[in-house]
Coordinates of C-alpha atoms and ligand atoms in Angstrom, one line a residue:
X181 CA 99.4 51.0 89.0
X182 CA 100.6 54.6 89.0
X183 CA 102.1 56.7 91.6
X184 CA 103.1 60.5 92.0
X185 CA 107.1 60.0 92.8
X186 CA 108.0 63.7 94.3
X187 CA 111.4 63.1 93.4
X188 CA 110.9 63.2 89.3
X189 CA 107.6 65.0 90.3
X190 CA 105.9 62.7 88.2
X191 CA 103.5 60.6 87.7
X192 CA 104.9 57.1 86.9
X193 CA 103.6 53.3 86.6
X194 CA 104.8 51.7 89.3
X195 CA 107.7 49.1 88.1
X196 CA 108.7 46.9 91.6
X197 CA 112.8 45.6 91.6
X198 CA 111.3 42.5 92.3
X199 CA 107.6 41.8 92.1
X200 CA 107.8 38.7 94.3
X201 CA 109.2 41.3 97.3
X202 CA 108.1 45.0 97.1
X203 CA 110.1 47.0 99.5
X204 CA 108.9 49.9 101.3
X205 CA 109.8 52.1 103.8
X206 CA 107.9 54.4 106.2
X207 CA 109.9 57.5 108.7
X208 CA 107.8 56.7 112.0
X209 CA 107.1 58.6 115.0
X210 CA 109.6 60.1 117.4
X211 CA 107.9 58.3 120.7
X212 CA 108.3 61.5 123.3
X213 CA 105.0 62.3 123.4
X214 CA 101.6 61.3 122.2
X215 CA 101.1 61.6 118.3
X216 CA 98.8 63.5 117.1
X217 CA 96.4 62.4 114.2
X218 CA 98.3 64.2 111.7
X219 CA 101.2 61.5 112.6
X220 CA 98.6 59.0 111.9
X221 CA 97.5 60.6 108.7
X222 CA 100.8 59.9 106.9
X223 CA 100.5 56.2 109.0
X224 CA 97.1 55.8 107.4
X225 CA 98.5 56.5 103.9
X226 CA 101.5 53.5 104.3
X227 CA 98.9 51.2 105.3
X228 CA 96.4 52.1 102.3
X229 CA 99.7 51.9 100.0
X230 CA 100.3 48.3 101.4
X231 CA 96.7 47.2 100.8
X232 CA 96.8 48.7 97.5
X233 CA 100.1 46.9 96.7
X234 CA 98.5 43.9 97.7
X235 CA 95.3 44.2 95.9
X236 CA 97.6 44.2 93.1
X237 CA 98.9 40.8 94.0
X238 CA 102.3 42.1 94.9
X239 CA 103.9 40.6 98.4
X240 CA 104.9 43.5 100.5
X241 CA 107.7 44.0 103.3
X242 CA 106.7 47.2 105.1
X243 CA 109.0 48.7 107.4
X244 CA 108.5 51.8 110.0
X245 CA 110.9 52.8 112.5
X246 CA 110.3 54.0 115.7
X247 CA 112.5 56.9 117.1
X248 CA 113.6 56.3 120.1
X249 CA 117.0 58.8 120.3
X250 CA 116.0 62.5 120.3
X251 CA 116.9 65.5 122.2
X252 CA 113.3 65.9 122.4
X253 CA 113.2 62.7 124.2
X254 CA 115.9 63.4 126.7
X255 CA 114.3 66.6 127.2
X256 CA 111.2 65.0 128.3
X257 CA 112.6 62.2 130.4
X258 CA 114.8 65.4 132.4
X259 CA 111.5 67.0 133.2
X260 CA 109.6 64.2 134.7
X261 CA 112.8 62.8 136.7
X262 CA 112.4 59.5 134.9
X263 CA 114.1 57.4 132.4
X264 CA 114.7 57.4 129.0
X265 CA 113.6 53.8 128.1
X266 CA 110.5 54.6 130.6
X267 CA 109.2 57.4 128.5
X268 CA 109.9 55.9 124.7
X269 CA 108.3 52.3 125.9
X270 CA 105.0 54.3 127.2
X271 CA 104.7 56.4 123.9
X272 CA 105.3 53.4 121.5
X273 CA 102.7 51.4 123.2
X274 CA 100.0 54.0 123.0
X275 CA 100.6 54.6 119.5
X276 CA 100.4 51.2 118.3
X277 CA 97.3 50.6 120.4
X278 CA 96.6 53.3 118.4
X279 CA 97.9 51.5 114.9
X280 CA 96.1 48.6 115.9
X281 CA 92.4 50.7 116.5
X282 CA 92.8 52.2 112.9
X283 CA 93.7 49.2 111.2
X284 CA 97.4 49.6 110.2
X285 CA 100.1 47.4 110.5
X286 CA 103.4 47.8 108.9
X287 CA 105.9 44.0 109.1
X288 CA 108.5 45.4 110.9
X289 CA 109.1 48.2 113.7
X290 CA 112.5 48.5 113.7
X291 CA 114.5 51.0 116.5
X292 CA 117.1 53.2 116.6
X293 CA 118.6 52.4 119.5
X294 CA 119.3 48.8 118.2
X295 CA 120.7 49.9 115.1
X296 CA 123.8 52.1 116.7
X297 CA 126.6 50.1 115.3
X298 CA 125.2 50.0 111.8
X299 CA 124.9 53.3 112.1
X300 CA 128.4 53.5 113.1
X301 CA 129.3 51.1 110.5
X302 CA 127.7 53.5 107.7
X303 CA 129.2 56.7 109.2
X304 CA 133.0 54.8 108.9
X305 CA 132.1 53.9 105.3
X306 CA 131.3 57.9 104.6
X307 CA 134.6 58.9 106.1
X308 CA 136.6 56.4 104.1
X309 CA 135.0 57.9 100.9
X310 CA 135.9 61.5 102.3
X311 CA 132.3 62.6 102.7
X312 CA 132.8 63.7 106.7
X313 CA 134.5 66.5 108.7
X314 CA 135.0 66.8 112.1
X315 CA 134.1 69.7 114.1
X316 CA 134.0 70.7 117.9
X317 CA 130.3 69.6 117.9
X318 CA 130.4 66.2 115.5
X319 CA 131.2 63.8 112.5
X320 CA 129.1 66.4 109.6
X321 CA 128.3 65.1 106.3
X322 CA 130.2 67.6 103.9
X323 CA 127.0 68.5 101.2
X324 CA 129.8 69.7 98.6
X325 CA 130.9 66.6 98.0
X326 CA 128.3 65.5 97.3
X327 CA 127.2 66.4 94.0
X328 CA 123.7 65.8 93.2
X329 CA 122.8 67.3 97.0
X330 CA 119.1 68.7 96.7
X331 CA 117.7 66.9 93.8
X332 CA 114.8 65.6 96.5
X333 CA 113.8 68.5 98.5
X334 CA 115.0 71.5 96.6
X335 CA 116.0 72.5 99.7
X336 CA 117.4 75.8 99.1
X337 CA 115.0 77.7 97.2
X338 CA 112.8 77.3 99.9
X339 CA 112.3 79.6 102.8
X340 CA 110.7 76.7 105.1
X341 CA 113.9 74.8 104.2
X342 CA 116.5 77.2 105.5
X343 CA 114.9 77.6 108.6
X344 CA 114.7 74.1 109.7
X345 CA 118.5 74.0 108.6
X346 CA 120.5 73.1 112.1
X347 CA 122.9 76.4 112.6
X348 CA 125.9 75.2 114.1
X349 CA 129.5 76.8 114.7
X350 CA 132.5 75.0 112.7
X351 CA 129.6 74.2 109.8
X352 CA 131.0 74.2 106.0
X353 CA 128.3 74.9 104.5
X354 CA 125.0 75.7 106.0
X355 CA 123.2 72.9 104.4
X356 CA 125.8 70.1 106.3
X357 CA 124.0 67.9 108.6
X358 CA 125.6 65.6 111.5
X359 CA 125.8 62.2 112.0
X360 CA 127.3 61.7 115.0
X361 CA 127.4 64.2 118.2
X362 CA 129.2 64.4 120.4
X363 CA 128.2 65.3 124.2
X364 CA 129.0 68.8 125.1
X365 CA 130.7 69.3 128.2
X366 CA 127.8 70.0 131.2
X367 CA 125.4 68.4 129.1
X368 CA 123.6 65.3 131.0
X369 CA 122.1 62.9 128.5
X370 CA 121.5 59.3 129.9
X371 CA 121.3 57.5 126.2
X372 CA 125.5 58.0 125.0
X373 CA 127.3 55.2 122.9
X374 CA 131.2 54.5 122.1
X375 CA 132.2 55.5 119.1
X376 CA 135.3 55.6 116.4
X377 CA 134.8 59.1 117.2
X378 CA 134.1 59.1 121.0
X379 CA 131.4 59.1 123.3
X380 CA 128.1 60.7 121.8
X381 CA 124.6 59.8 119.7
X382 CA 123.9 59.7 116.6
X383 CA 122.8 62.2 114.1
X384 CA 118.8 61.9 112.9
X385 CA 119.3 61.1 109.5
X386 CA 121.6 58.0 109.3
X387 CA 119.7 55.8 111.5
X388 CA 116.6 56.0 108.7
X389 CA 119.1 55.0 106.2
X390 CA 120.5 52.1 108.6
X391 CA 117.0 50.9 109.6
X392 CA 116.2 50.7 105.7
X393 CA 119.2 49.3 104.5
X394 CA 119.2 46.6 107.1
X395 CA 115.7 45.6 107.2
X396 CA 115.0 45.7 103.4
X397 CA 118.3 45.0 101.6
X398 CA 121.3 42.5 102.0
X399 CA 123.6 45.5 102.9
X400 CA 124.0 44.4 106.3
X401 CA 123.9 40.5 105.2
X402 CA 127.5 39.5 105.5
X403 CA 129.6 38.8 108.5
X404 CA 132.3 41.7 108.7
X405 CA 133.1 43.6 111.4
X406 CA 133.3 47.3 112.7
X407 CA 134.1 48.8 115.6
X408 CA 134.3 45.6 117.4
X409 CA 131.0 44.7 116.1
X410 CA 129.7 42.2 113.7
X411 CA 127.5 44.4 111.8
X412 CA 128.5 42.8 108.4
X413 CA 128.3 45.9 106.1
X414 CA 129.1 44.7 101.9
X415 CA 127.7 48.3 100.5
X416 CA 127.8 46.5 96.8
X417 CA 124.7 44.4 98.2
X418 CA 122.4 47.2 98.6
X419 CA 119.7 46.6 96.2
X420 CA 117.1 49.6 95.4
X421 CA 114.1 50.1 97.7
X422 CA 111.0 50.6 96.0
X423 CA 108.9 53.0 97.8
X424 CA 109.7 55.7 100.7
X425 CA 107.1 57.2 102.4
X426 CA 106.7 60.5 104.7
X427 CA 105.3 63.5 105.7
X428 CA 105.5 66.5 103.0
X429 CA 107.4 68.5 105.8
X430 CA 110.5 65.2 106.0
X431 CA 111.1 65.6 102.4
X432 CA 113.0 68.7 101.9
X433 CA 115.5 67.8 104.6
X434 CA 115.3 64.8 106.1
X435 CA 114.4 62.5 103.3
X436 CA 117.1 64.8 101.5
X437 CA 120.2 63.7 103.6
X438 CA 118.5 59.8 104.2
X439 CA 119.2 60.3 99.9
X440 CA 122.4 61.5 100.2
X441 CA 123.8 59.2 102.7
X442 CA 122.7 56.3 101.2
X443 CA 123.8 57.1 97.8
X444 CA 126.9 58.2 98.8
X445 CA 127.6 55.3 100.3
X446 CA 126.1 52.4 97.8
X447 CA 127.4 54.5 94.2
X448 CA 122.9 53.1 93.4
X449 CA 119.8 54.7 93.5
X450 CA 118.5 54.6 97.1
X451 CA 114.9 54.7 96.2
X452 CA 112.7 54.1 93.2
X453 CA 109.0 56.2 94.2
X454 CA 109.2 58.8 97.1
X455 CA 105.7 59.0 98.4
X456 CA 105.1 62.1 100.1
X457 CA 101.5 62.5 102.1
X458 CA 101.0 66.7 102.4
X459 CA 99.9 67.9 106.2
X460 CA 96.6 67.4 108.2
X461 CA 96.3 71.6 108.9
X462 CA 94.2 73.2 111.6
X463 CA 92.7 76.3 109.7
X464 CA 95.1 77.2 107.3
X465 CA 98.7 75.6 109.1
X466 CA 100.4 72.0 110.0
X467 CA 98.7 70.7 112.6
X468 CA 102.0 70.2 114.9
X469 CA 103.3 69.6 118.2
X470 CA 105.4 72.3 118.3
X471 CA 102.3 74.7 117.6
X472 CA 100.4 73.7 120.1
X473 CA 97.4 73.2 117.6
X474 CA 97.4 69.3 118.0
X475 CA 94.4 66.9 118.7
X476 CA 95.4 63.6 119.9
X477 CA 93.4 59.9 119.1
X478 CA 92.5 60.4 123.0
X479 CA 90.7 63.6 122.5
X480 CA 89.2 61.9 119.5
X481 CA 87.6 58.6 121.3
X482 CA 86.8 60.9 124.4
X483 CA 83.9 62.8 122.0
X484 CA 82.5 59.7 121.2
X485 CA 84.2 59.1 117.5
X486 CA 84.7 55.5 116.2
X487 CA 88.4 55.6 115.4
X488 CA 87.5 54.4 111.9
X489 CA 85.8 57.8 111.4
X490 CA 88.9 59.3 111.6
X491 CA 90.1 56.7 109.2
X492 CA 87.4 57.7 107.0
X493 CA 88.0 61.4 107.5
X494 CA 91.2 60.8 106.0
X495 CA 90.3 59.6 103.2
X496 CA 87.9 62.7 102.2
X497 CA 90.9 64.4 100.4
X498 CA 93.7 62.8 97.9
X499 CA 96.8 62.2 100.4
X500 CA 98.2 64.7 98.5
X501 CA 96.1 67.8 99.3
X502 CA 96.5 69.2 102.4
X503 CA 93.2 68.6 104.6
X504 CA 91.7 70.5 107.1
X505 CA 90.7 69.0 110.1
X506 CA 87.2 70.0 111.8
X507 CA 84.8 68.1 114.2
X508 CA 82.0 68.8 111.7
X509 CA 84.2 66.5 109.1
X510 CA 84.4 63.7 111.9
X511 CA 80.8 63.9 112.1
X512 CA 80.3 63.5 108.3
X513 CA 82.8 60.6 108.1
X514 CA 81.0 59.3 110.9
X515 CA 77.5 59.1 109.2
X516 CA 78.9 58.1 105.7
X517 CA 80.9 55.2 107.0
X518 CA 77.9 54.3 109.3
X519 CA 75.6 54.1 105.7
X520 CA 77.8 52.1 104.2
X521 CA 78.4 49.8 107.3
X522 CA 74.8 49.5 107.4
X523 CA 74.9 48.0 103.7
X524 CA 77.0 45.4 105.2
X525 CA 74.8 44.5 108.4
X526 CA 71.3 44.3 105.7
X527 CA 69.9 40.6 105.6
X528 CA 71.4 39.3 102.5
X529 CA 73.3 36.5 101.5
X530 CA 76.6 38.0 99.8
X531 CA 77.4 35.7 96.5
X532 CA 80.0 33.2 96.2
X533 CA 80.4 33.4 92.4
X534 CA 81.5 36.3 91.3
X535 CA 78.3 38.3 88.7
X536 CA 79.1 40.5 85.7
X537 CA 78.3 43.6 88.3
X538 CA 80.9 42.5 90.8
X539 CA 83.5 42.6 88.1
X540 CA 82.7 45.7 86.6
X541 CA 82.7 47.8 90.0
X542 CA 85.4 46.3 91.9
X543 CA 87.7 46.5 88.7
X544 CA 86.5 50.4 89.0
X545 CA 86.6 50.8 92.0
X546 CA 90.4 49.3 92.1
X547 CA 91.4 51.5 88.8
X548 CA 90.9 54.5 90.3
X549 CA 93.3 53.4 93.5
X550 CA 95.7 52.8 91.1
X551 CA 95.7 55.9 89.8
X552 CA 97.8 57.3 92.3
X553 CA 95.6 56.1 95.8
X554 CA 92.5 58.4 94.4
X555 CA 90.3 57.2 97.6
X556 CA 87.8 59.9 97.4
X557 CA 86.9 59.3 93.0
X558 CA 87.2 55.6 94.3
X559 CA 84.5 56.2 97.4
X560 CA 82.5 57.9 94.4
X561 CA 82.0 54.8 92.5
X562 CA 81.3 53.0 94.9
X563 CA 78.3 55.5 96.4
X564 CA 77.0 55.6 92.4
X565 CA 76.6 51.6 92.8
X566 CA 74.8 51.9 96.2
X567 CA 72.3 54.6 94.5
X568 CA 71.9 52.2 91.3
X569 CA 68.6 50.5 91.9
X570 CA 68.9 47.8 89.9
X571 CA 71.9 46.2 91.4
X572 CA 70.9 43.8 93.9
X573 CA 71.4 44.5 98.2
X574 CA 73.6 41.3 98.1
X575 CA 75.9 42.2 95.4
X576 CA 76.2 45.5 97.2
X577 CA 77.2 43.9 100.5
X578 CA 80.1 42.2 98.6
X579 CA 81.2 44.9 96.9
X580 CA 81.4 47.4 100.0
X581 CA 83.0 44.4 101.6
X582 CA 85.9 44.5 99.0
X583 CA 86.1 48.2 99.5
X584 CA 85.8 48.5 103.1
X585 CA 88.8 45.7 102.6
X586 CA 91.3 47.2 100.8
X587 CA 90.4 50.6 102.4
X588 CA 91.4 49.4 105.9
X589 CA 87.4 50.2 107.4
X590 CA 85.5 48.1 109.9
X591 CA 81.9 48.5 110.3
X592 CA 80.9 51.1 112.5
X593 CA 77.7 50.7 114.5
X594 CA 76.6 53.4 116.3
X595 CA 72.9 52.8 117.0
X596 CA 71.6 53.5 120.6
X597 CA 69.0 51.3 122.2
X598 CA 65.8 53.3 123.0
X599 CA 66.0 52.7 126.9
X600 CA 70.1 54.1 126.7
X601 CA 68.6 57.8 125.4
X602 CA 69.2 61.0 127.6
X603 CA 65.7 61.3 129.9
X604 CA 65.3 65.0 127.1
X605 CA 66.0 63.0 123.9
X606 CA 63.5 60.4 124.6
X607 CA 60.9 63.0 125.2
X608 CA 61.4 65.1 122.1
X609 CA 61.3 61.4 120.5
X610 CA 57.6 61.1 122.2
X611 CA 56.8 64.3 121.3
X612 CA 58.1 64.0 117.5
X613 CA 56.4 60.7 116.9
X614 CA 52.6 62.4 119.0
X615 CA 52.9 65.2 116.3
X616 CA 53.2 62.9 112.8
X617 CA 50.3 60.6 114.5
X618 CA 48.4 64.5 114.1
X619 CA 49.9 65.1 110.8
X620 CA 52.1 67.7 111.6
X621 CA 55.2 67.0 109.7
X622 CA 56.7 70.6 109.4
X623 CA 56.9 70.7 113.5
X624 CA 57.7 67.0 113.7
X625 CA 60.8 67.7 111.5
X626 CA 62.0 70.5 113.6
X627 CA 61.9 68.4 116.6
X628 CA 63.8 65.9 113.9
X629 CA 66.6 68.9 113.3
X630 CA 66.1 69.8 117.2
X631 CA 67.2 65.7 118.5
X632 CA 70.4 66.2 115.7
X633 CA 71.5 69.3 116.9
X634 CA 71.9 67.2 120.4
X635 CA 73.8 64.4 118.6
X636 CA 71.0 61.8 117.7
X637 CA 69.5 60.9 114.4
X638 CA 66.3 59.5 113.9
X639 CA 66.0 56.6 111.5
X640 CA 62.2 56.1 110.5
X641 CA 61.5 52.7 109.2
X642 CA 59.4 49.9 110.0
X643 CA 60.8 50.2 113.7
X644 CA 61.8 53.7 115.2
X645 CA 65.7 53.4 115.4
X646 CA 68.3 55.9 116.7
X647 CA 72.2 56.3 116.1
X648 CA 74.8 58.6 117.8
X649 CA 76.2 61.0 115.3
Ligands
LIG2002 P1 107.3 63.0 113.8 O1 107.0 62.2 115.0 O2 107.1 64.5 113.9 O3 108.7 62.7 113.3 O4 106.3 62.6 112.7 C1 106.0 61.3 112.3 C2 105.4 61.2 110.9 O5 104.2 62.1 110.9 C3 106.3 61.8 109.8 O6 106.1 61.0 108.6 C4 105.7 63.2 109.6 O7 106.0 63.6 108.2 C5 104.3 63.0 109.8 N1 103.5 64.3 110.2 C6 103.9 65.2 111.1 N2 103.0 66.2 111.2 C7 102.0 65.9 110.3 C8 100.7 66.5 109.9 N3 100.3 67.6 110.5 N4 100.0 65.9 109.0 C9 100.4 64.7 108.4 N5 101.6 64.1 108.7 C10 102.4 64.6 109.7
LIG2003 ZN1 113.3 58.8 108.3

């Protein structure tokens, strides 16, 4: 199996630490807010890693955190006079309804909150390697000490780098990021811990490289404590994680300072393959919350769309080519996915022992996940064996089945009952079927062209049948 790893920029076969136990690790949603589905994009690509993993016969620990300390968050809970733990609860549930409608599941959903003193614990371990300053604002992590800063993100020769870059008084360098803050006086926040350092939160970065080292590694394994609290942090049992995944726009400095952090503190690699999924645009930019230019799963179900759709939709570029989002793409996901769920739902027994055919597309169809998750040259073979006329409808249906299963897809089924038609559809359907009864095919496809154009789509056959589209 081969994977793109941005941090050689590369290409490489994938080689696990330990085969039996593939680690990997997914930045999750900042739960202030609904996500929008360019969130679940990148969510959609750690699931199709983790099926792909698992085709492969590896076992798989997937982690995602949630984030549940933000400014953002206490921003939001200020606004609406209500709590902090009222807002991040609502927003978590929705989005893993929202996991749970698209078919991804990760092992563990580890918070922030509840990883404050190993936070802590990792922020005393960087001070007593002289990696911290102190300033009127925070603990900073000092980048010049660090000497191998940048070798993820290339942060600085990058305009969209520098200007995410916090700008704060008392900085070294520009590039130094916190990791604990401390509350300013006449600030209100209502989520504030003790610290070594005093009363305050922490930083973003550390508490993806405490969520990952806990839940992955023994780091955290042994009973030691800090700060009053049995955290049990041996750095020298940090093993390598396999795989990190994220957003293109987390790697140049998030996933930066998550690397320099954790390396700083363990002396070993942090992380073997960096998977980075590029943007879901609207037009030609990042479909984002701060823009404005977001479209929820809610705005998505309410125009009638199967949530695997979406799923689907995703899957009509490589997850690393940017893809532009449109309603007219929804609709074509919706009808391909509906053809090949309708492969499934033919009469047909599918085989028990596997035939020569079987073999030869499903190890095709897997080869070209391997090389580096290509979905939509994988979703080609598989529509060239549908077309081949010679391959039988119940060898078909058990190789869509093995596609639709390592894919993540559910049937869709969006056929409408005759008597559920608007009053206007069913009488251009009257009409349609009057004028072929006369012959007159050219009119009777208009009408055809005329009931799409409305959202239905005629299926002749043996028995007139009509699906939402
Ligand atoms: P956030 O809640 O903004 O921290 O984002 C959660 C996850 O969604 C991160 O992995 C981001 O990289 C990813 N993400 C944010 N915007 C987009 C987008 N437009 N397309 C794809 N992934 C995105
Ligand atoms: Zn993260």
């Amino acid at each position: 199996m081969k994977l793109y790893n941005s941090l050689s920029r590369k290409i490489e076969e994938f080689n696990p630490v330990n085969p039996s136990n593939v680690t990997m690790y997914t930045c999750g949603p900042t739960v202030y807010d609904f996500q929008h589905i360019g969130n679940l994009r990148t969510a959609t690509l750690m699931d199709l890693l983790n099926r792909v993993l698992k085709a492969n016969k590896y076992n798989v620990k997937s982690v995602m955190n949630i984030t549940d300390v933000e400014d953002k968050i206490e921003k939001r809970a200020a606004e609406l006079g209500v709590t902090v733990d009222e807002i991040t609860s609502k927003y978590e549930k929705i989005y893993m309804e929202q996991l749970a409608m698209l078919n991804i599941s990760a092992d563990l959903y580890p918070h922030a909150t509840e990883h404050i003193a190993e936070q802590i614990a990792l922020i005393l371990e960087l001070e007593k390697k002289g990696y911290t300053y102190k300033t009127d604002y925070g603990i900073y992590f000092d980048t010049s000490k660090d000497s191998d800063y940048g070798k993820l993100g290339n942060t600085f020769n990058s305009d969209k780098g520098q200007s995410r870059i916090e700008l704060t008084e008392g900085k070294r360098q520009v590039e130094d990021f916190a990791l604990w803050k401390f509350v300013q006086s006449g600030e209100t926040r209502q989520k504030t811990w003790d610290s070594p350092w005093g009363v305050g939160f922490p930083g973003w970065h550390i508490e993806c490289s405490a969520m990952s080292m806990k839940s992955l590694t023994n780091a955290f394994a042994k009973p030691t404590s800090t700060f009053g609290v049995d955290v049990g942090l041996t750095a020298t049992d940090f093993t390598t994680i396999d795989i990190h995944i994220g957003g293109d726009d987390l790697k140049e400095i998030h996933h930066e300072n998550e690397l320099a952090q954790t390396e700083s503190i363990t002396g070993k690699t942090f992380i073997n393959y960096w998977v980075h999924g590029a943007m879901l645009n609207v037009d030609e930019t990042k479909m984002s919350k701060s823009l404005g230019n977001f479209i929820t799963m809610q705005t998505v179900l309410d125009k009638g769309f199967e949530p695997m759709a979406l799923r689907y939709f995703y899957y009509s570029a490589h997850y690393r080519s940017e893809l532009k989002f449109s309603w007219e793409g929804l609709k074509a996901a919706t009808v391909a996915l509906q053809n090949l769920s309708t492969i499934l739902t033919t009469p047909g027994v599918v085989e028990t022992t596997p035939g020569v055919v079987w073999e030869k597309y499903q190890q095709m169809f897997l080869e070209k996940l391997n090389d580096d998750l290509n979905v939509p040259q994988a979703l080609a073979v598989l529509f060239n064996m549908i077309k081949d006329e010679n391959i039988k409808i119940d060898e078909k249906k058990k190789i869509v089945a093995f596609a639709f299963n390592i894919l993540g897809l559910s049937p869709i089924n969006n056929d409408v009952k005759l008597e559920d038609l608007p009053e206007k559809v069913a009488e251009l359907i009257q009409k349609r079927e009057a004028l072929r009864k006369s012959k007159d095919f050219l009119e009777a496809d208009k009408i055809r062209d005329t009931i799409k154009d409305i959202g239905y789509e005629i299926l002749d056959g043996e028995e007139l049948k009509v699906r939402k589209v």
